[in-house]
Amino acid sequence: MAVPDRPSDYINRAYEQDVVATMATAPGQHHLYIHGLRGTGKTALVRAALADSPDTVTTCYLSCTTCNTQYKVLKRLYERLTDDTINHGYHTAQLQDLLDHRLTQTPTILILDELNFLLENDGNDLLYFLPRLTPDVALSIIDLSANQPTLSTVVDERTYSSLRPRYLPVDPYPEDRAATILTQQIQNTATDISVQPDAISAVTATATNITVGLHWLAAAIQTADGPVTPATIEAVRGDGVSRYRKTLLSAFTAHHIILLEAIDRLTTGEHRVTTGTVYDRYEHLCRTISTAPLTARRIGDFLRHLELLHLIDVTHHTGGETGKTREIRPTTLEEF
DNA sequence: TATGTTTCAAATGAATCCACGTCAGCGGGATTA
DNA sequence: ATCCCGCTGACGTGGATTCATTTGAAACATAAA
């Protein structure tokens, strides 16, 4: 079973949907910052709220895990608006001019999912530029973040003062609603396997992250040869975790995957390791599969990516007998 | 036929983005003197 | 005061790509023998 799209009528999020949807209809420049933990349904909420937006409005959804520079975002946005394709070689300023001209013709909503990856990699150049477009441009920006509740802590003051976002926090679903959503999802998929209600409860009681829950159930349905019971669920716990991780990391490099594998092998249970040992094991893993390892500098950045994805739990040390380093362990299913 | 002019594609050059590498300064608690 | 150890910002490099300019040769035009 493939993990299906989330339901379109999103349960009990009428207020949130309304906030997002009004941006689609009101002209002018708007800025909305949505924060919620991973797997609380932010992306689904935005998609559902904008599903019925008028044809005159162009919506452009981008995940900053891949669009992690100003250039890439502008490029993708321009391509969305024109059907042209753009490669490297242009000046960023050139793209900015092209876009400014284009955006005066088309009301547009730009959704920046996983905004932190853009900010960490490229600073706030993009967020500084966007509010400074020609005033008659009708561009609404929706940021999605699973990390910081407010934008002011991650962009500089000058940029923030021109953004002045409206904030929309998204809370996790309580267990019973999460169970309803999962049940709906199963009904939407073509499978003969039946899933017992207490199997779903077993999932929602453990995983607060809905996406994790979906992958977990998918794993159970795939392996089960009869009805899915709580025992089935427990048996495929590891499988559910690896499915979830695989999906999250699909937007990243093979080295991210090797790195997480290295951390896995070093840490069993609550055991923690520091950056140095992780890097050694990573290098070793690379050698076993005849891949050239990247330098520690790059791996340091990649560890930050895994941390932002909440796939690892990191404690930062500034000194002491370990020196300045990170203590790392994989995040457990309950914590995703 | 020789010479000059036009035209247009190919070659060249300078600039850009970007992933990644190298380098060096730094942080600050624990340990040692 | 020193050690620990790697974090982190600045900068360099090379590949892929862009646009603009130059080059080269073919095509054409004109004039002279």
Coordinates of C-alpha atoms (C1' of nucleotides) in Angstrom, one line a residue:
Chain A
M1 CA 0.0 0.0 0.0
A2 CA 1.3 3.4 -0.9
V3 CA 0.8 6.2 1.5
P4 CA -2.1 8.1 0.1
D5 CA -2.8 11.8 0.1
R6 CA -4.3 13.2 3.2
P7 CA -8.1 13.7 3.3
S8 CA -9.3 16.9 1.6
D9 CA -11.9 17.9 4.2
Y10 CA -9.6 18.3 7.0
I11 CA -11.1 17.4 10.3
N12 CA -11.8 20.3 12.7
R13 CA -9.4 22.7 11.2
A14 CA -12.1 25.0 9.9
Y15 CA -10.6 28.1 11.5
E16 CA -7.1 27.4 10.2
Q17 CA -8.4 26.6 6.7
D18 CA -10.3 29.8 6.7
V19 CA -7.2 31.8 7.6
V20 CA -5.3 30.3 4.7
A21 CA -8.1 30.5 2.2
T22 CA -8.7 34.2 2.8
M23 CA -5.2 34.8 1.6
A24 CA -6.1 33.2 -1.7
T25 CA -8.9 35.7 -2.3
A26 CA -7.6 38.9 -0.7
P27 CA -5.4 40.9 -3.2
G28 CA -2.2 42.5 -2.2
Q29 CA 0.8 41.2 -0.3
H30 CA 0.3 38.9 2.7
H31 CA 2.6 36.8 4.8
L32 CA 1.6 33.8 6.9
Y33 CA 3.8 31.8 9.1
I34 CA 2.5 28.4 10.1
H35 CA 4.3 26.5 12.8
G36 CA 3.5 23.0 14.0
L37 CA 5.4 19.9 15.0
R38 CA 6.2 17.3 12.3
G39 CA 3.2 15.3 11.3
T40 CA 0.6 17.6 12.6
G41 CA -0.9 18.2 9.1
K42 CA 0.5 21.6 8.1
T43 CA 1.2 20.7 4.5
A44 CA -2.2 18.9 4.2
L45 CA -4.0 21.9 5.8
V46 CA -2.5 24.3 3.3
R47 CA -3.2 22.1 0.3
A48 CA -6.8 21.5 1.4
A49 CA -7.4 25.2 2.1
L50 CA -6.1 26.3 -1.3
A51 CA -7.7 23.5 -3.3
D52 CA -10.7 25.6 -4.1
S53 CA -8.8 28.9 -4.7
P54 CA -9.9 30.7 -7.9
D55 CA -8.2 29.9 -11.2
T56 CA -7.0 33.5 -11.5
V57 CA -4.6 32.8 -8.6
T58 CA -1.4 30.8 -9.2
T59 CA -0.3 28.7 -6.3
C60 CA 3.3 27.5 -6.2
Y61 CA 4.2 24.9 -3.6
L62 CA 7.9 24.5 -2.9
S63 CA 9.8 22.4 -0.4
C64 CA 12.9 24.2 0.8
T65 CA 14.6 20.8 1.4
T66 CA 15.4 20.9 -2.3
C67 CA 14.8 24.6 -3.1
N68 CA 17.4 25.7 -0.5
T69 CA 18.7 28.9 -2.1
Q70 CA 17.0 32.1 -3.2
Y71 CA 18.0 31.3 -6.8
K72 CA 16.3 27.9 -6.8
V73 CA 13.1 29.3 -5.3
L74 CA 13.0 32.1 -7.9
K75 CA 13.8 29.7 -10.7
R76 CA 11.0 27.3 -9.7
L77 CA 8.5 30.1 -9.1
Y78 CA 9.3 31.6 -12.5
E79 CA 9.0 28.2 -14.2
R80 CA 5.6 27.7 -12.5
L81 CA 4.4 31.1 -13.9
T82 CA 5.7 30.8 -17.4
D83 CA 6.3 27.2 -18.4
D84 CA 9.8 28.2 -19.4
T85 CA 12.7 26.2 -18.0
I86 CA 15.7 27.9 -16.5
N87 CA 19.1 26.5 -15.7
H88 CA 22.2 27.9 -14.0
G89 CA 24.0 30.8 -15.4
Y90 CA 21.6 33.6 -14.8
H91 CA 22.2 36.3 -12.3
T92 CA 20.0 36.2 -9.3
A93 CA 19.2 39.8 -10.0
Q94 CA 18.2 38.9 -13.5
L95 CA 15.7 36.4 -12.2
Q96 CA 14.4 38.9 -9.7
D97 CA 13.6 41.4 -12.5
L98 CA 11.9 38.7 -14.6
L99 CA 9.8 37.7 -11.7
D100 CA 8.9 41.2 -10.6
H101 CA 7.5 41.8 -14.1
R102 CA 5.7 38.5 -14.2
L103 CA 4.1 38.8 -10.8
T104 CA 2.4 42.1 -11.6
Q105 CA 0.3 40.1 -14.1
T106 CA -0.6 37.1 -12.0
P107 CA -1.8 37.0 -8.4
T108 CA 0.3 34.3 -6.8
I109 CA 0.6 32.3 -3.6
L110 CA 4.0 31.0 -2.8
I111 CA 4.2 28.2 -0.2
L112 CA 7.6 27.6 1.3
D113 CA 7.5 24.3 3.1
E114 CA 10.4 23.4 5.4
L115 CA 11.5 27.0 5.4
N116 CA 14.4 26.4 7.8
F117 CA 16.4 24.6 5.2
L118 CA 16.4 27.7 3.0
L119 CA 17.3 30.0 5.9
E120 CA 20.1 27.8 7.2
N121 CA 21.6 27.3 3.8
D122 CA 21.2 30.6 2.1
G123 CA 20.3 33.2 4.8
N124 CA 17.4 35.5 4.5
D125 CA 18.1 37.0 1.1
L126 CA 14.9 35.7 -0.4
L127 CA 12.7 36.9 2.4
Y128 CA 14.4 40.2 2.2
F129 CA 13.8 40.5 -1.5
L130 CA 10.1 39.3 -1.7
P131 CA 8.5 42.2 0.3
R132 CA 10.5 44.7 -1.8
L133 CA 8.8 43.7 -5.1
T134 CA 6.9 46.4 -6.9
P135 CA 3.9 47.5 -4.7
D136 CA 1.2 46.4 -7.1
V137 CA 2.4 42.8 -7.1
A138 CA -0.1 40.5 -5.6
L139 CA 2.0 37.9 -3.9
S140 CA 1.1 36.0 -0.8
I141 CA 3.7 34.0 1.0
I142 CA 3.0 31.0 3.3
D143 CA 5.9 29.7 5.3
L144 CA 5.7 26.3 7.0
S145 CA 8.1 25.3 9.7
A146 CA 8.4 22.5 12.2
N147 CA 11.2 24.1 14.1
Q148 CA 10.8 27.7 15.3
P149 CA 7.5 29.0 16.5
T150 CA 8.3 32.5 15.3
L151 CA 10.2 33.9 12.4
S152 CA 11.8 36.7 14.3
T153 CA 14.3 34.3 15.9
V154 CA 15.7 33.1 12.5
V155 CA 15.8 36.1 10.3
D156 CA 17.6 39.4 10.9
E157 CA 15.8 42.5 12.2
R158 CA 15.8 44.4 8.9
T159 CA 14.2 41.5 7.1
Y160 CA 11.7 40.8 9.8
S161 CA 10.4 44.3 10.0
S162 CA 9.4 44.2 6.4
L163 CA 7.8 40.7 6.6
R164 CA 5.6 41.1 9.6
P165 CA 3.9 37.8 9.2
R166 CA 0.6 36.6 10.6
Y167 CA 1.2 33.6 12.8
L168 CA -0.9 30.4 12.7
P169 CA 0.1 27.7 15.1
V170 CA -1.1 24.2 14.3
D171 CA -1.5 21.8 17.2
P172 CA -1.1 18.0 17.0
Y173 CA -4.3 16.1 16.7
P174 CA -5.6 14.4 19.8
E175 CA -5.5 10.6 19.7
D176 CA -9.1 10.0 18.8
R177 CA -9.0 12.5 15.8
A178 CA -5.7 11.0 14.6
A179 CA -7.4 7.6 14.7
T180 CA -10.3 9.0 12.6
I181 CA -7.9 10.3 10.0
L182 CA -6.0 7.1 9.8
T183 CA -9.2 5.1 9.5
Q184 CA -10.4 7.4 6.7
Q185 CA -7.1 6.8 4.9
I186 CA -7.4 3.1 5.1
Q187 CA -10.9 3.2 3.6
N188 CA -9.5 5.3 0.8
T189 CA -7.0 2.7 -0.2
A190 CA -7.9 -0.3 -2.2
T191 CA -6.9 -3.2 0.1
D192 CA -8.7 -6.3 1.2
I193 CA -6.9 -6.4 4.5
S194 CA -9.1 -5.2 7.3
V195 CA -7.6 -3.3 10.2
Q196 CA -9.0 -3.7 13.7
P197 CA -9.9 -0.4 15.5
D198 CA -7.6 -1.3 18.4
A199 CA -4.8 -1.7 16.0
I200 CA -5.2 1.9 14.9
S201 CA -5.5 2.9 18.6
A202 CA -2.2 1.1 19.1
V203 CA -0.6 3.3 16.4
T204 CA -2.1 6.6 17.6
A205 CA -1.2 5.8 21.2
T206 CA 2.5 5.5 20.3
A207 CA 3.0 7.8 17.3
T208 CA 1.8 11.4 17.6
N209 CA 3.1 12.1 14.1
I210 CA 0.4 11.3 11.6
T211 CA 2.8 10.7 8.8
V212 CA 4.6 8.1 10.9
G213 CA 1.3 6.5 11.7
L214 CA 0.4 6.2 8.0
H215 CA 3.7 4.6 7.2
W216 CA 3.4 2.3 10.1
L217 CA 0.0 1.1 9.1
A218 CA 1.1 0.8 5.5
A219 CA 3.9 -1.5 6.6
A220 CA 1.4 -3.6 8.7
I221 CA -1.1 -3.9 5.9
Q222 CA 1.7 -5.0 3.5
T223 CA 3.0 -7.8 5.7
A224 CA -0.3 -9.0 7.2
D225 CA -2.0 -12.1 5.7
G226 CA -5.1 -11.6 7.8
P227 CA -6.7 -8.7 9.7
V228 CA -4.2 -6.3 11.2
T229 CA -4.2 -6.6 14.9
P230 CA -2.2 -4.7 17.6
A231 CA 0.3 -7.6 17.5
T232 CA 0.8 -7.0 13.8
I233 CA 1.4 -3.4 14.5
E234 CA 4.0 -4.1 17.1
A235 CA 5.7 -6.6 14.9
V236 CA 6.3 -4.1 12.1
R237 CA 7.4 -1.2 14.2
G238 CA 10.9 -1.1 12.8
D239 CA 9.6 -1.3 9.3
G240 CA 7.3 1.6 9.9
V241 CA 10.2 3.7 11.2
S242 CA 12.4 2.9 8.2
R243 CA 9.6 3.7 5.7
Y244 CA 9.1 7.1 7.3
R245 CA 12.8 7.8 7.3
K246 CA 13.2 6.8 3.8
T247 CA 10.4 9.1 2.7
L248 CA 11.8 12.0 4.6
L249 CA 15.3 11.5 3.2
S250 CA 14.3 10.9 -0.4
A251 CA 14.8 14.6 -1.0
F252 CA 18.4 14.4 0.3
T253 CA 21.7 12.8 -0.8
A254 CA 22.9 9.2 -0.4
H255 CA 25.4 10.5 2.1
H256 CA 22.5 11.6 4.4
I257 CA 21.3 8.0 4.3
I258 CA 24.7 6.5 5.0
L259 CA 25.2 9.0 7.8
L260 CA 21.9 8.0 9.5
E261 CA 22.8 4.4 9.1
A262 CA 26.2 5.0 10.7
I263 CA 24.4 6.6 13.7
D264 CA 22.0 3.7 13.9
R265 CA 24.8 1.2 14.1
L266 CA 26.7 3.1 16.8
T267 CA 23.8 3.7 19.0
T268 CA 21.6 1.0 20.5
G269 CA 19.0 2.0 23.1
E270 CA 19.8 5.3 24.8
H271 CA 23.4 5.2 23.9
R272 CA 24.8 8.5 22.5
V273 CA 27.8 9.2 20.4
T274 CA 29.7 12.3 19.5
T275 CA 30.4 13.8 16.0
G276 CA 33.9 12.3 15.8
T277 CA 32.9 8.7 16.2
V278 CA 29.9 9.2 13.9
Y279 CA 32.2 10.5 11.2
D280 CA 34.6 7.6 11.6
R281 CA 31.8 5.1 11.2
Y282 CA 30.4 7.0 8.3
E283 CA 33.8 6.9 6.6
H284 CA 34.0 3.2 7.2
L285 CA 30.5 2.6 5.8
C286 CA 31.5 4.6 2.7
R287 CA 34.5 2.4 2.2
T288 CA 32.5 -0.8 2.4
I289 CA 30.3 0.4 -0.5
S290 CA 33.1 2.0 -2.5
T291 CA 31.8 5.5 -2.1
A292 CA 34.1 8.4 -1.6
P293 CA 33.3 9.9 1.8
L294 CA 32.7 13.7 2.2
T295 CA 34.7 15.8 4.5
A296 CA 33.8 16.4 8.2
R297 CA 32.9 19.9 7.3
R298 CA 30.1 18.8 5.0
I299 CA 28.9 16.1 7.3
G300 CA 28.6 18.7 10.1
D301 CA 26.0 20.4 7.9
F302 CA 24.3 17.1 7.1
L303 CA 23.9 16.3 10.7
R304 CA 22.2 19.6 11.1
H305 CA 19.8 18.5 8.3
L306 CA 19.0 15.3 10.1
E307 CA 18.4 17.3 13.3
L308 CA 16.0 19.7 11.5
L309 CA 14.1 16.7 10.2
H310 CA 14.0 15.4 13.8
L311 CA 15.5 12.1 12.7
I312 CA 18.2 12.5 15.3
D313 CA 18.3 14.0 18.8
V314 CA 21.2 16.3 19.4
T315 CA 22.7 17.7 22.6
H316 CA 25.3 20.4 22.0
H317 CA 28.4 20.6 24.2
T318 CA 30.4 23.7 24.3
G319 CA 33.3 22.4 26.3
G320 CA 34.3 20.0 28.9
E321 CA 36.2 16.8 28.5
T322 CA 34.5 16.1 25.2
G323 CA 35.4 19.5 23.8
K324 CA 32.9 21.3 21.6
T325 CA 30.9 18.7 19.9
R326 CA 27.4 17.2 19.6
E327 CA 26.0 14.2 21.3
I328 CA 23.8 12.3 19.0
R329 CA 21.3 9.5 19.1
P330 CA 18.5 8.5 16.7
T331 CA 15.0 9.8 17.4
T332 CA 12.6 7.0 18.4
L333 CA 9.2 6.4 16.9
E334 CA 7.5 7.9 19.8
E335 CA 9.4 11.2 19.3
F336 CA 9.0 11.6 15.6
Chain B
dT1 C1' 39.0 37.3 -61.6
dA2 C1' 40.0 40.1 -57.7
dT3 C1' 38.3 42.5 -54.1
dG4 C1' 35.0 44.2 -50.9
dT5 C1' 30.7 43.5 -48.0
dT6 C1' 27.2 40.9 -45.6
dT7 C1' 25.6 37.3 -43.0
dC8 C1' 25.3 33.8 -39.8
dA9 C1' 26.9 30.0 -37.1
dA10 C1' 30.6 28.4 -34.3
dA11 C1' 34.0 29.5 -31.0
dT12 C1' 35.5 32.1 -27.3
dG13 C1' 35.2 34.6 -23.0
dA14 C1' 33.5 36.4 -18.9
dA15 C1' 30.1 35.7 -15.4
dT16 C1' 26.9 33.0 -12.6
dC17 C1' 25.3 29.3 -9.2
dC18 C1' 26.5 25.6 -6.4
dA19 C1' 28.4 21.5 -3.9
dC20 C1' 32.2 20.7 -1.7
dG21 C1' 36.9 21.3 0.2
dT22 C1' 40.5 23.9 2.9
dC23 C1' 41.8 26.8 6.5
dA24 C1' 41.9 29.0 10.8
dG25 C1' 40.0 31.0 14.8
dC26 C1' 37.2 30.1 18.3
dG27 C1' 34.3 28.2 22.6
dG28 C1' 34.1 27.0 27.3
dG29 C1' 33.8 23.2 30.8
dA30 C1' 37.1 19.9 32.7
dT31 C1' 41.6 19.1 34.1
dT32 C1' 46.0 20.3 35.7
dA33 C1' 49.5 23.1 37.7
Chain C
dA1 C1' 46.4 28.0 32.1
dT2 C1' 45.8 24.3 29.1
dC3 C1' 43.4 20.7 26.8
dC4 C1' 39.9 18.9 24.2
dC5 C1' 37.6 18.5 19.7
dG6 C1' 35.0 19.9 16.4
dC7 C1' 31.9 24.0 15.3
dT8 C1' 31.6 27.5 12.0
dG9 C1' 32.5 31.5 8.8
dA10 C1' 35.3 32.9 5.0
dC11 C1' 37.1 31.8 0.9
dG12 C1' 38.7 28.8 -3.1
dT13 C1' 37.8 25.4 -6.9
dG14 C1' 35.8 23.2 -10.8
dG15 C1' 31.7 21.8 -13.4
dA16 C1' 27.7 23.2 -15.8
dT17 C1' 25.5 26.8 -17.6
dT18 C1' 24.2 31.6 -19.2
dC19 C1' 24.7 35.8 -22.5
dA20 C1' 27.6 38.7 -25.3
dT21 C1' 31.3 39.3 -28.4
dT22 C1' 34.6 37.8 -31.7
dT23 C1' 36.0 34.9 -35.4
dG24 C1' 35.8 32.6 -39.7
dA25 C1' 34.1 31.3 -43.7
dA26 C1' 30.6 31.1 -47.0
dA27 C1' 27.6 33.8 -49.9
dC28 C1' 26.9 37.6 -52.3
dA29 C1' 28.0 42.1 -54.8
dT30 C1' 30.8 45.1 -57.3
dA31 C1' 34.5 46.6 -60.1
dA32 C1' 38.4 45.9 -63.0
dA33 C1' 40.9 43.2 -66.5

